[in-house]
mmCIF file with all atom_site columns, C-alpha atoms in Angstrom:
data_model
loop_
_atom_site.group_PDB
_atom_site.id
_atom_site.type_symbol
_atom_site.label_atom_id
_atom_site.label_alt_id
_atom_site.label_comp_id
_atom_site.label_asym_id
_atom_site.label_entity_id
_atom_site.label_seq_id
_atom_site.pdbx_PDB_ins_code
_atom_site.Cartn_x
_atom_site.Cartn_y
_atom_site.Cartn_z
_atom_site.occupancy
_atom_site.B_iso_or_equiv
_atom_site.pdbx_formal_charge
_atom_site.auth_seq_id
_atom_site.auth_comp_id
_atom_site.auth_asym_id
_atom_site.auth_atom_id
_atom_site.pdbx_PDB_model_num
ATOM 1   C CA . UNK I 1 1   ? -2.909  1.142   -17.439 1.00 41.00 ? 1   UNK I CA 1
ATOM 2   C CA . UNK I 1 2   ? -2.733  -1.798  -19.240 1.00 44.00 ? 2   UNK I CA 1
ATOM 3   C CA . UNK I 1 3   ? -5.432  -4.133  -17.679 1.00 45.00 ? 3   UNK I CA 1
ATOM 4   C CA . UNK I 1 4   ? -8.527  -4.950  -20.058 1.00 45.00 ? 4   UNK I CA 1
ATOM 5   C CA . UNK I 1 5   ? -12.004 -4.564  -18.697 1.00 44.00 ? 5   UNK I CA 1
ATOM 6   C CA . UNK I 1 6   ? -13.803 -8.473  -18.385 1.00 44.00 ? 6   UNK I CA 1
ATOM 7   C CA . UNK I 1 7   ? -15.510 -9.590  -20.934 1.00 44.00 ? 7   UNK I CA 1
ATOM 8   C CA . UNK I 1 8   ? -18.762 -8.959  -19.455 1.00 45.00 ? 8   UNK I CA 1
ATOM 9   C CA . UNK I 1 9   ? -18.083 -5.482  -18.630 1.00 47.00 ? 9   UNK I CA 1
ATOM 10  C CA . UNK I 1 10  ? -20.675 -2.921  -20.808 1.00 50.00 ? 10  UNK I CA 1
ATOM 11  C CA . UNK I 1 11  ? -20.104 0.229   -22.224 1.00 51.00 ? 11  UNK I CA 1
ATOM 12  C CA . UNK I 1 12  ? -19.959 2.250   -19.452 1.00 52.00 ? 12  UNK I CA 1
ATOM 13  C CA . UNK I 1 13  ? -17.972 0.176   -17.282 1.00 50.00 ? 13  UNK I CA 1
ATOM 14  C CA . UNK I 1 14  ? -14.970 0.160   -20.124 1.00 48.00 ? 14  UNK I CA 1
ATOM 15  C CA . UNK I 1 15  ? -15.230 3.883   -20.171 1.00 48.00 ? 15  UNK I CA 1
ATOM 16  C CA . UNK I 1 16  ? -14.732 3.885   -15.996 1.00 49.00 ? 16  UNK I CA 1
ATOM 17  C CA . UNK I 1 17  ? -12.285 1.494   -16.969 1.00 49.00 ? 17  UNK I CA 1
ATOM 18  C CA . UNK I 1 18  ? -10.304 4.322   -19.401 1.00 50.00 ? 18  UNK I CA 1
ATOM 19  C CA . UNK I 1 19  ? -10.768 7.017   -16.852 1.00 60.00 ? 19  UNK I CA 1
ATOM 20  C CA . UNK I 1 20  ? -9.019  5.689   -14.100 1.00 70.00 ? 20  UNK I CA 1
ATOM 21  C CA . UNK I 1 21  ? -8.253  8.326   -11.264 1.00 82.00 ? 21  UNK I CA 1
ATOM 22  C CA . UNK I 1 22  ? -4.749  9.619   -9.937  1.00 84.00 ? 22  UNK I CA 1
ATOM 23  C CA . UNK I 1 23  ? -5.031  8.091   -6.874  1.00 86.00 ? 23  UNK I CA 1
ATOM 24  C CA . UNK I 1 24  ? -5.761  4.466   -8.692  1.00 89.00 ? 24  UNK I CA 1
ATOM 25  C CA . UNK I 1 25  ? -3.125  5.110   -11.226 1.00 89.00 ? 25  UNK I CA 1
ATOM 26  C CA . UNK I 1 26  ? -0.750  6.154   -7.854  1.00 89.00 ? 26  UNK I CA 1
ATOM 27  C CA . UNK I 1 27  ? -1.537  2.398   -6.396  1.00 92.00 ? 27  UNK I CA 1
ATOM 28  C CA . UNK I 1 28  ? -0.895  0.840   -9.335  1.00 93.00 ? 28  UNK I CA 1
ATOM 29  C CA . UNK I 1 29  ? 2.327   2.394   -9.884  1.00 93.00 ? 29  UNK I CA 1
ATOM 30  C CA . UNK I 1 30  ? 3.219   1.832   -6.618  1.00 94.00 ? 30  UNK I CA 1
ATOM 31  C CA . UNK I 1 31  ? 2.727   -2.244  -6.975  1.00 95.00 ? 31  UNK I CA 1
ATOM 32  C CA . UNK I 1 32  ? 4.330   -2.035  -9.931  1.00 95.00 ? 32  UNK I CA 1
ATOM 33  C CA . UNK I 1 33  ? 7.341   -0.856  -8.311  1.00 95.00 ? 33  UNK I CA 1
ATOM 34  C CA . UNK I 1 34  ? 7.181   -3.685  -5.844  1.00 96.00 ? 34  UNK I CA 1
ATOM 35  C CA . UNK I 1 35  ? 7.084   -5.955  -8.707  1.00 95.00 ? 35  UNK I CA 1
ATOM 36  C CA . UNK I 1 36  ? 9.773   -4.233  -9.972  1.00 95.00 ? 36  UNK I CA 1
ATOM 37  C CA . UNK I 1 37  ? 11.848  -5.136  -6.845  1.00 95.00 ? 37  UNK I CA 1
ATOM 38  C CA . UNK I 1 38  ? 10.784  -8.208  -6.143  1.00 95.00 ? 38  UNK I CA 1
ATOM 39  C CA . UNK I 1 39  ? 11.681  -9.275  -9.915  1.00 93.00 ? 39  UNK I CA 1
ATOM 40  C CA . UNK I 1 40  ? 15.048  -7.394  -9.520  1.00 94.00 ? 40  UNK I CA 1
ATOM 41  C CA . UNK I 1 41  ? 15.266  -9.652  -6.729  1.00 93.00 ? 41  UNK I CA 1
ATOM 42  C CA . UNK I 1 42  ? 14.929  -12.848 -8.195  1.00 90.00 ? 42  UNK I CA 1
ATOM 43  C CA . UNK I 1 43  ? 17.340  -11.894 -11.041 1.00 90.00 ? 43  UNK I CA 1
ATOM 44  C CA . UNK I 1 44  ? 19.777  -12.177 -8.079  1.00 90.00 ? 44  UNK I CA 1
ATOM 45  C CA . UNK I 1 45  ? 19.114  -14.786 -6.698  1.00 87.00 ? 45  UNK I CA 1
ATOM 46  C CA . UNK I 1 46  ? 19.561  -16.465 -10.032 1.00 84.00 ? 46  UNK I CA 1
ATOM 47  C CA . UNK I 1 47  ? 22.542  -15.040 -11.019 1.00 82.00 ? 47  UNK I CA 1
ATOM 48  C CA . UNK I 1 48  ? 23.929  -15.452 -7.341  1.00 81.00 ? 48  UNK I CA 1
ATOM 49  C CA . UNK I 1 49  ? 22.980  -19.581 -7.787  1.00 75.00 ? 49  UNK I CA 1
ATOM 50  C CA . UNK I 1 50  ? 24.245  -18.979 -11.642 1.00 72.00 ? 50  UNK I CA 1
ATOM 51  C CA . UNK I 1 51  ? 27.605  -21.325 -12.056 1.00 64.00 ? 51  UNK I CA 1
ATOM 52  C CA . UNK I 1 52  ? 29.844  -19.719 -14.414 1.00 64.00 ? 52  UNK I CA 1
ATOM 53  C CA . UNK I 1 53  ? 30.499  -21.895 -18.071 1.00 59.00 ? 53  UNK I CA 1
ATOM 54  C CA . UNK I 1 54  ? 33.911  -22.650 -17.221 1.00 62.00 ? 54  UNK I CA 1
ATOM 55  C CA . UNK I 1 55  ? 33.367  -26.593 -17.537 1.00 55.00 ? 55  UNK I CA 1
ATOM 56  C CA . UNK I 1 56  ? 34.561  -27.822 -14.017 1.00 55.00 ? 56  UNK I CA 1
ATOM 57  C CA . UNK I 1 57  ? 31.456  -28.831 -12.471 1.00 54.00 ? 57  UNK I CA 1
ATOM 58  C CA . UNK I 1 58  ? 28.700  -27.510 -15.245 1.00 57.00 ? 58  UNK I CA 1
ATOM 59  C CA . UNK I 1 59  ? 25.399  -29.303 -16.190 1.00 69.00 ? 59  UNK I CA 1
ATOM 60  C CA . UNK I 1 60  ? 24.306  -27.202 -19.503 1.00 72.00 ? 60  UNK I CA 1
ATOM 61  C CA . UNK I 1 61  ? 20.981  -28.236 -18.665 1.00 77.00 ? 61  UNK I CA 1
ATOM 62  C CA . UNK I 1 62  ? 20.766  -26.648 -15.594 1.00 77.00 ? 62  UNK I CA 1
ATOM 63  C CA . UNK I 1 63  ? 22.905  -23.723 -17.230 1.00 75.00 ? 63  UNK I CA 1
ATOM 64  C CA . UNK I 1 64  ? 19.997  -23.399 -19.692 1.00 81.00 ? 64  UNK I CA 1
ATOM 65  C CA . UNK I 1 65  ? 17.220  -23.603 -17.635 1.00 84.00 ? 65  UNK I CA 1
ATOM 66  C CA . UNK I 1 66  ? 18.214  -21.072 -15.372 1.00 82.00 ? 66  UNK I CA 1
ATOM 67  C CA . UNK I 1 67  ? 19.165  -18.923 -18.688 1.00 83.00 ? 67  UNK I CA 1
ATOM 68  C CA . UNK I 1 68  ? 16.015  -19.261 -19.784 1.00 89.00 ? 68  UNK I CA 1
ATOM 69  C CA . UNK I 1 69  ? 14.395  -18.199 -16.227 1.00 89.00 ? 69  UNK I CA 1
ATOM 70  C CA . UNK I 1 70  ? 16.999  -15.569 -16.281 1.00 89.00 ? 70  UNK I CA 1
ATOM 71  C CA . UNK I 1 71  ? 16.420  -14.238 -19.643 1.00 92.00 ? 71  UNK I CA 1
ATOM 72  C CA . UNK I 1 72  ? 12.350  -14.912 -18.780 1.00 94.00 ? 72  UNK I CA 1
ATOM 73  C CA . UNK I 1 73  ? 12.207  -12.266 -15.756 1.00 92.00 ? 73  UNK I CA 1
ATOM 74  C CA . UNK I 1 74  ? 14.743  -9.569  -17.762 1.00 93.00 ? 74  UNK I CA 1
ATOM 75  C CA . UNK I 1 75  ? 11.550  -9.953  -20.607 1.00 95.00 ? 75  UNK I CA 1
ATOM 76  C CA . UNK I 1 76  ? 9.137   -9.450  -17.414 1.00 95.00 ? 76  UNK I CA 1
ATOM 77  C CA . UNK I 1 77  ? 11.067  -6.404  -15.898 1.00 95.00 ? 77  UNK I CA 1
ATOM 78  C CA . UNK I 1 78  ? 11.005  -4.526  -19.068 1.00 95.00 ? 78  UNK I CA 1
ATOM 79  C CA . UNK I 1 79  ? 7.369   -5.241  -19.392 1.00 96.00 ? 79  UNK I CA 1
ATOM 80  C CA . UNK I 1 80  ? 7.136   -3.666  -16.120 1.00 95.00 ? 80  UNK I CA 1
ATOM 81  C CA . UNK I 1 81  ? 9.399   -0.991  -16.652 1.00 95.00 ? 81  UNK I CA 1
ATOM 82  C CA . UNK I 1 82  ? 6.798   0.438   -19.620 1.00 96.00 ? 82  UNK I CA 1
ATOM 83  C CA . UNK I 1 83  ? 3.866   -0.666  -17.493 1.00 95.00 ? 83  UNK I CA 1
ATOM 84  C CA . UNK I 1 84  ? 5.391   2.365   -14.887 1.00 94.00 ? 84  UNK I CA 1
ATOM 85  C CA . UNK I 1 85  ? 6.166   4.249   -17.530 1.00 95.00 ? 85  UNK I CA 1
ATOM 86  C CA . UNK I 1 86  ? 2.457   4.893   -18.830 1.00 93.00 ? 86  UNK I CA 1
ATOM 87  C CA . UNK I 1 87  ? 1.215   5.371   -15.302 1.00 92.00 ? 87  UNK I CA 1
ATOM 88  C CA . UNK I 1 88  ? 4.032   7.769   -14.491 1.00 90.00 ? 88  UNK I CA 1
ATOM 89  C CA . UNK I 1 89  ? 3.079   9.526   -17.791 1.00 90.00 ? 89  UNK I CA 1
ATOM 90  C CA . UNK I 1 90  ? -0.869  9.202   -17.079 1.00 88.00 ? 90  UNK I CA 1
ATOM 91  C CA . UNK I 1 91  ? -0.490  10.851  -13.665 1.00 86.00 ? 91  UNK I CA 1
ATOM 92  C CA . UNK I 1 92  ? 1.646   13.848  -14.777 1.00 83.00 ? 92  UNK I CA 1
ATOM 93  C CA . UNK I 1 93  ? -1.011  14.273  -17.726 1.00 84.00 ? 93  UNK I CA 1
ATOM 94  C CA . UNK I 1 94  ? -3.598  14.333  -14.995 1.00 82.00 ? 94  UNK I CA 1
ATOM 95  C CA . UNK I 1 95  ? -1.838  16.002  -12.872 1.00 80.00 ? 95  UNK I CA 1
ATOM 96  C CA . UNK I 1 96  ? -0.345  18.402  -15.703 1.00 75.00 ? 96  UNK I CA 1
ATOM 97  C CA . UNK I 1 97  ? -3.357  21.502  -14.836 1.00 69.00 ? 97  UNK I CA 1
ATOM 98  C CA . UNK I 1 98  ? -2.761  21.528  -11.453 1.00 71.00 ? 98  UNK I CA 1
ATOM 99  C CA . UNK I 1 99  ? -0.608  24.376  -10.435 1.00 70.00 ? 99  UNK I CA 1
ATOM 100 C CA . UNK I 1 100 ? 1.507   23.644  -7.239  1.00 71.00 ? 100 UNK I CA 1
ATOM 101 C CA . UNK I 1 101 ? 0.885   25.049  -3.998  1.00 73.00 ? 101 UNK I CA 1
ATOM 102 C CA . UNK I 1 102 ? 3.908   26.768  -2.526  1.00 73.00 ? 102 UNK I CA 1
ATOM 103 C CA . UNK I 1 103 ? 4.682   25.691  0.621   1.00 66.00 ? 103 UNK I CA 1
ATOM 104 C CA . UNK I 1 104 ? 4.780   28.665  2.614   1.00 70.00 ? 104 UNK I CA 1
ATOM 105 C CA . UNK I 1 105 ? 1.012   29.106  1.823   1.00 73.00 ? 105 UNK I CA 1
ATOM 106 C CA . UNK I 1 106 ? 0.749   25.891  3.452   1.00 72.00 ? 106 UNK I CA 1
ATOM 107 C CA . UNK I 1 107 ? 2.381   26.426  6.565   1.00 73.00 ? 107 UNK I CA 1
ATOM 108 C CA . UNK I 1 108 ? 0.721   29.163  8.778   1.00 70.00 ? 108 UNK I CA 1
ATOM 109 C CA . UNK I 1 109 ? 3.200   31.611  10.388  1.00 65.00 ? 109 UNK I CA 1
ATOM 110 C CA . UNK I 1 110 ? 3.117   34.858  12.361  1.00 64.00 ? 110 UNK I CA 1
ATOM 111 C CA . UNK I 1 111 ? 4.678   37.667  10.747  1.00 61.00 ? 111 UNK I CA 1
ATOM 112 C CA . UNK I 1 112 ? 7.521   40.461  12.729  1.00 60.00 ? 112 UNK I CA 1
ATOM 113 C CA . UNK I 1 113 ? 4.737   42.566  13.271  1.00 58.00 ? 113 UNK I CA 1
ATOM 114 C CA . UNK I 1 114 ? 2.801   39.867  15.105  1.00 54.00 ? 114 UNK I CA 1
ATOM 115 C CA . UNK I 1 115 ? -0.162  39.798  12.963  1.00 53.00 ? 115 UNK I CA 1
ATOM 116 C CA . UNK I 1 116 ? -0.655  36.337  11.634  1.00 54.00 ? 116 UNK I CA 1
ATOM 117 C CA . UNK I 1 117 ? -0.864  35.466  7.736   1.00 51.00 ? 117 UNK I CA 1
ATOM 118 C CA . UNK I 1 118 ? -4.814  34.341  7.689   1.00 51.00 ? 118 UNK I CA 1
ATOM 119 C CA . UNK I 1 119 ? -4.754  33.417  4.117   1.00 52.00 ? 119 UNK I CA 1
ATOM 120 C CA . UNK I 1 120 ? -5.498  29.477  5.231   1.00 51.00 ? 120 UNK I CA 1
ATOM 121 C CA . UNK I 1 121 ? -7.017  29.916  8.929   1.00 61.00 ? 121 UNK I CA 1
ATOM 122 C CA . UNK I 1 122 ? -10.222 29.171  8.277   1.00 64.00 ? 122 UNK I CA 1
ATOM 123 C CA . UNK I 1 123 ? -9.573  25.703  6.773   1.00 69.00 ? 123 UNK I CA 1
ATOM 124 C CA . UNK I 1 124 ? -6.821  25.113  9.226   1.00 70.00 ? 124 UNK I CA 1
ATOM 125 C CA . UNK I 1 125 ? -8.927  25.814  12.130  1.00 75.00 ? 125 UNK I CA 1
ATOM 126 C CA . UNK I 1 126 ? -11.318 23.827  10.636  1.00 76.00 ? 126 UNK I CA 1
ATOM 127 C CA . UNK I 1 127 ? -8.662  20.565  10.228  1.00 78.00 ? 127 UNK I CA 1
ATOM 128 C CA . UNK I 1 128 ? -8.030  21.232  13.613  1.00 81.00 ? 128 UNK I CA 1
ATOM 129 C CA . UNK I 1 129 ? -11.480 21.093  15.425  1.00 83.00 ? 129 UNK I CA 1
ATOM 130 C CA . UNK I 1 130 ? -11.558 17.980  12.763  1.00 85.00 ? 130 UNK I CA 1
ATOM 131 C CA . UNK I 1 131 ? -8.609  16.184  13.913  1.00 86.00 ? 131 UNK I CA 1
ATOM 132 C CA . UNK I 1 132 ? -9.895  17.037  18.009  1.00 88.00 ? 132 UNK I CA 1
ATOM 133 C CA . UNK I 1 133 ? -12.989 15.678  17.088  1.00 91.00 ? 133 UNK I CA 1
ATOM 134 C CA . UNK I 1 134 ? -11.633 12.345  15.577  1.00 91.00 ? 134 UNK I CA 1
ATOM 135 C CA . UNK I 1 135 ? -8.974  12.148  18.804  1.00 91.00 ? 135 UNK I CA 1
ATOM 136 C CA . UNK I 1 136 ? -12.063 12.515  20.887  1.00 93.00 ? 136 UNK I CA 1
ATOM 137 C CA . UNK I 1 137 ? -13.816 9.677   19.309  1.00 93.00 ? 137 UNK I CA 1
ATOM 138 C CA . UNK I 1 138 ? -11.060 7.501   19.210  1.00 92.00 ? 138 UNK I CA 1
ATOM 139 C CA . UNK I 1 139 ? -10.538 8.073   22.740  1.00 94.00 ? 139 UNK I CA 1
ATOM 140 C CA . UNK I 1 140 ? -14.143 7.122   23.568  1.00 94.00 ? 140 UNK I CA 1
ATOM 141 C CA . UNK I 1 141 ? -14.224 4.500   21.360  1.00 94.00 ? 141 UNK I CA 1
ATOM 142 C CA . UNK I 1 142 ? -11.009 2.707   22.632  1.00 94.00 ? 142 UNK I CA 1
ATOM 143 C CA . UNK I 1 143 ? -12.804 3.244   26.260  1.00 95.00 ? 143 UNK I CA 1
ATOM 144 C CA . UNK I 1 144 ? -15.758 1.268   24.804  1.00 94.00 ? 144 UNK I CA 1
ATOM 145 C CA . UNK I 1 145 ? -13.394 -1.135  23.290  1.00 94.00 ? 145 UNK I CA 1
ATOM 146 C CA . UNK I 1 146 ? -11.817 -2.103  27.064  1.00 94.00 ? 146 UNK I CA 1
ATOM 147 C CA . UNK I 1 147 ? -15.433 -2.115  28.508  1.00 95.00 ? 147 UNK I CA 1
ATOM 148 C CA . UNK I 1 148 ? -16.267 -5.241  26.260  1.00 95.00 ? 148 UNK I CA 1
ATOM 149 C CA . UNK I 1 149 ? -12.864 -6.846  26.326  1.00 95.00 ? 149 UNK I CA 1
ATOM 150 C CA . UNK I 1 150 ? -13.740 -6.544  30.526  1.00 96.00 ? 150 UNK I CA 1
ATOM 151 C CA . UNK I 1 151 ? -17.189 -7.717  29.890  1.00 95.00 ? 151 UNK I CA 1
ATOM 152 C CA . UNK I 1 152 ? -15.765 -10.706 27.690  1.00 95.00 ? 152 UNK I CA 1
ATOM 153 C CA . UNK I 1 153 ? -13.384 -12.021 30.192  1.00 94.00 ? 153 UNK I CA 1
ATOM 154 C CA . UNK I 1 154 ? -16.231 -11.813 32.664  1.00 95.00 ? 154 UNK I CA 1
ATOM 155 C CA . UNK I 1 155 ? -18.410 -14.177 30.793  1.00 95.00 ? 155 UNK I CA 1
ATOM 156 C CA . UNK I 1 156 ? -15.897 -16.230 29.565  1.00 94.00 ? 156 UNK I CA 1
ATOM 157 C CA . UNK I 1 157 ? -14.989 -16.555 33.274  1.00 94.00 ? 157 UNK I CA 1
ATOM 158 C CA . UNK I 1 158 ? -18.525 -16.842 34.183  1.00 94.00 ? 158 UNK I CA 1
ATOM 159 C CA . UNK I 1 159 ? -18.843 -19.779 31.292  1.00 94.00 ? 159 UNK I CA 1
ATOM 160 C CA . UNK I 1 160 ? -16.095 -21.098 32.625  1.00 94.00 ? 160 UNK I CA 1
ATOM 161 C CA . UNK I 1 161 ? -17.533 -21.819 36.143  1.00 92.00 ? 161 UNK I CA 1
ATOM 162 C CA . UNK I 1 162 ? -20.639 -22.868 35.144  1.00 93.00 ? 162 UNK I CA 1
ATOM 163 C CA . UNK I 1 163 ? -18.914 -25.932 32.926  1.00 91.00 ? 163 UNK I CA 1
ATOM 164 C CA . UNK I 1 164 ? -16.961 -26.885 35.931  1.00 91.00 ? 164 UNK I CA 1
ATOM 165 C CA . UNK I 1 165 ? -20.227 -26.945 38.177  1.00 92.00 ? 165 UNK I CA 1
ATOM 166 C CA . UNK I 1 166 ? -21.615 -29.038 35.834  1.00 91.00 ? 166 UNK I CA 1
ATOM 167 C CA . UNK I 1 167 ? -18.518 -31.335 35.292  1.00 90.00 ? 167 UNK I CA 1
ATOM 168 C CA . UNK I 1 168 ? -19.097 -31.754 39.229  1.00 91.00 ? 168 UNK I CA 1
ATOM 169 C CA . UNK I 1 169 ? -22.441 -32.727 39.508  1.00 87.00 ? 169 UNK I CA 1
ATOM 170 C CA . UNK I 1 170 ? -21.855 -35.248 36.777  1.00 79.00 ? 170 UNK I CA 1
#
């Protein structure tokens, strides 16, 4: 979207380069937003600091060099305006064969007559014993995690004796 492959890069990497994913194009557009902002920002800020040309108290160079920073990030914000343009317009092209799930195929529920809709059990129960398994882990491995912090403050305590031993011999 926009950013040239270096100048070492071969054939293959330029192609990689072409095809970039959704989920790249998705970052991207996302920073580009919060360049957007930030730049939207600073316009602001300079038009907040911006003394009106009434001649009371006006330096025309400073009038002109913010003017010229002013009129330097509205040229920078429309660059980035197109910039999200074509990676809004690459993602719904990629996205453009996907059909959309409706929701309620997503959401498990249990019908009047109390039989449940099993068209996505199987991979829910299967994100389910998935997420127990990663709660289980992380549980183990924060357990692990307080073992050596304990173990740590023991031999730094331990370290910390032995230098004062040896600051009293000496």
């Amino acid at each position: 979207a926009g950013m040239a492959p270096g100048p070492f890069a071969g054939p293959q990497a330029q192609q990689a380069a072409r095809e970039v994913n959704t989920a790249s194009l998705c970052r991207i557009g996302q920073e580009t937003v919060q360049d957007i902002v930030y730049r939207t920002m600073e316009i602001f800020q300079l038009l907040r600091n911006m003394q009106l040309p009434n001649g009371v108290t006006y330096h025309t160079g400073t009038y002109q060099d913010r003017l010229t920073k002013l009129q330097d990030h509205l040229r920078q914000l429309s660059i980035l305006f197109r910039k999200l343009r074509l990676v809004y317009d690459k993602c719904n092209e990629n996205c453009g064969g996907m059909d959309p799930i409706p929701v309620e195929q997503l959401i498990p529920y249990v019908e009047e007559d109390g039989s449940k809709n099993d068209d996505r059990t199987g991979p829910l129960r299967f994100a389910s014993d998935e997420r127990r398994e990663i709660a289980e882990v992380n549980k183990k491995l924060k357990q692990k995690n307080q073992q050596l912090k304990q173990i740590m403050d023991q031999l730094r305590n331990l370290i910390w004796d032995i230098n004062a031993m040896l600051a009293m011999r000496n």
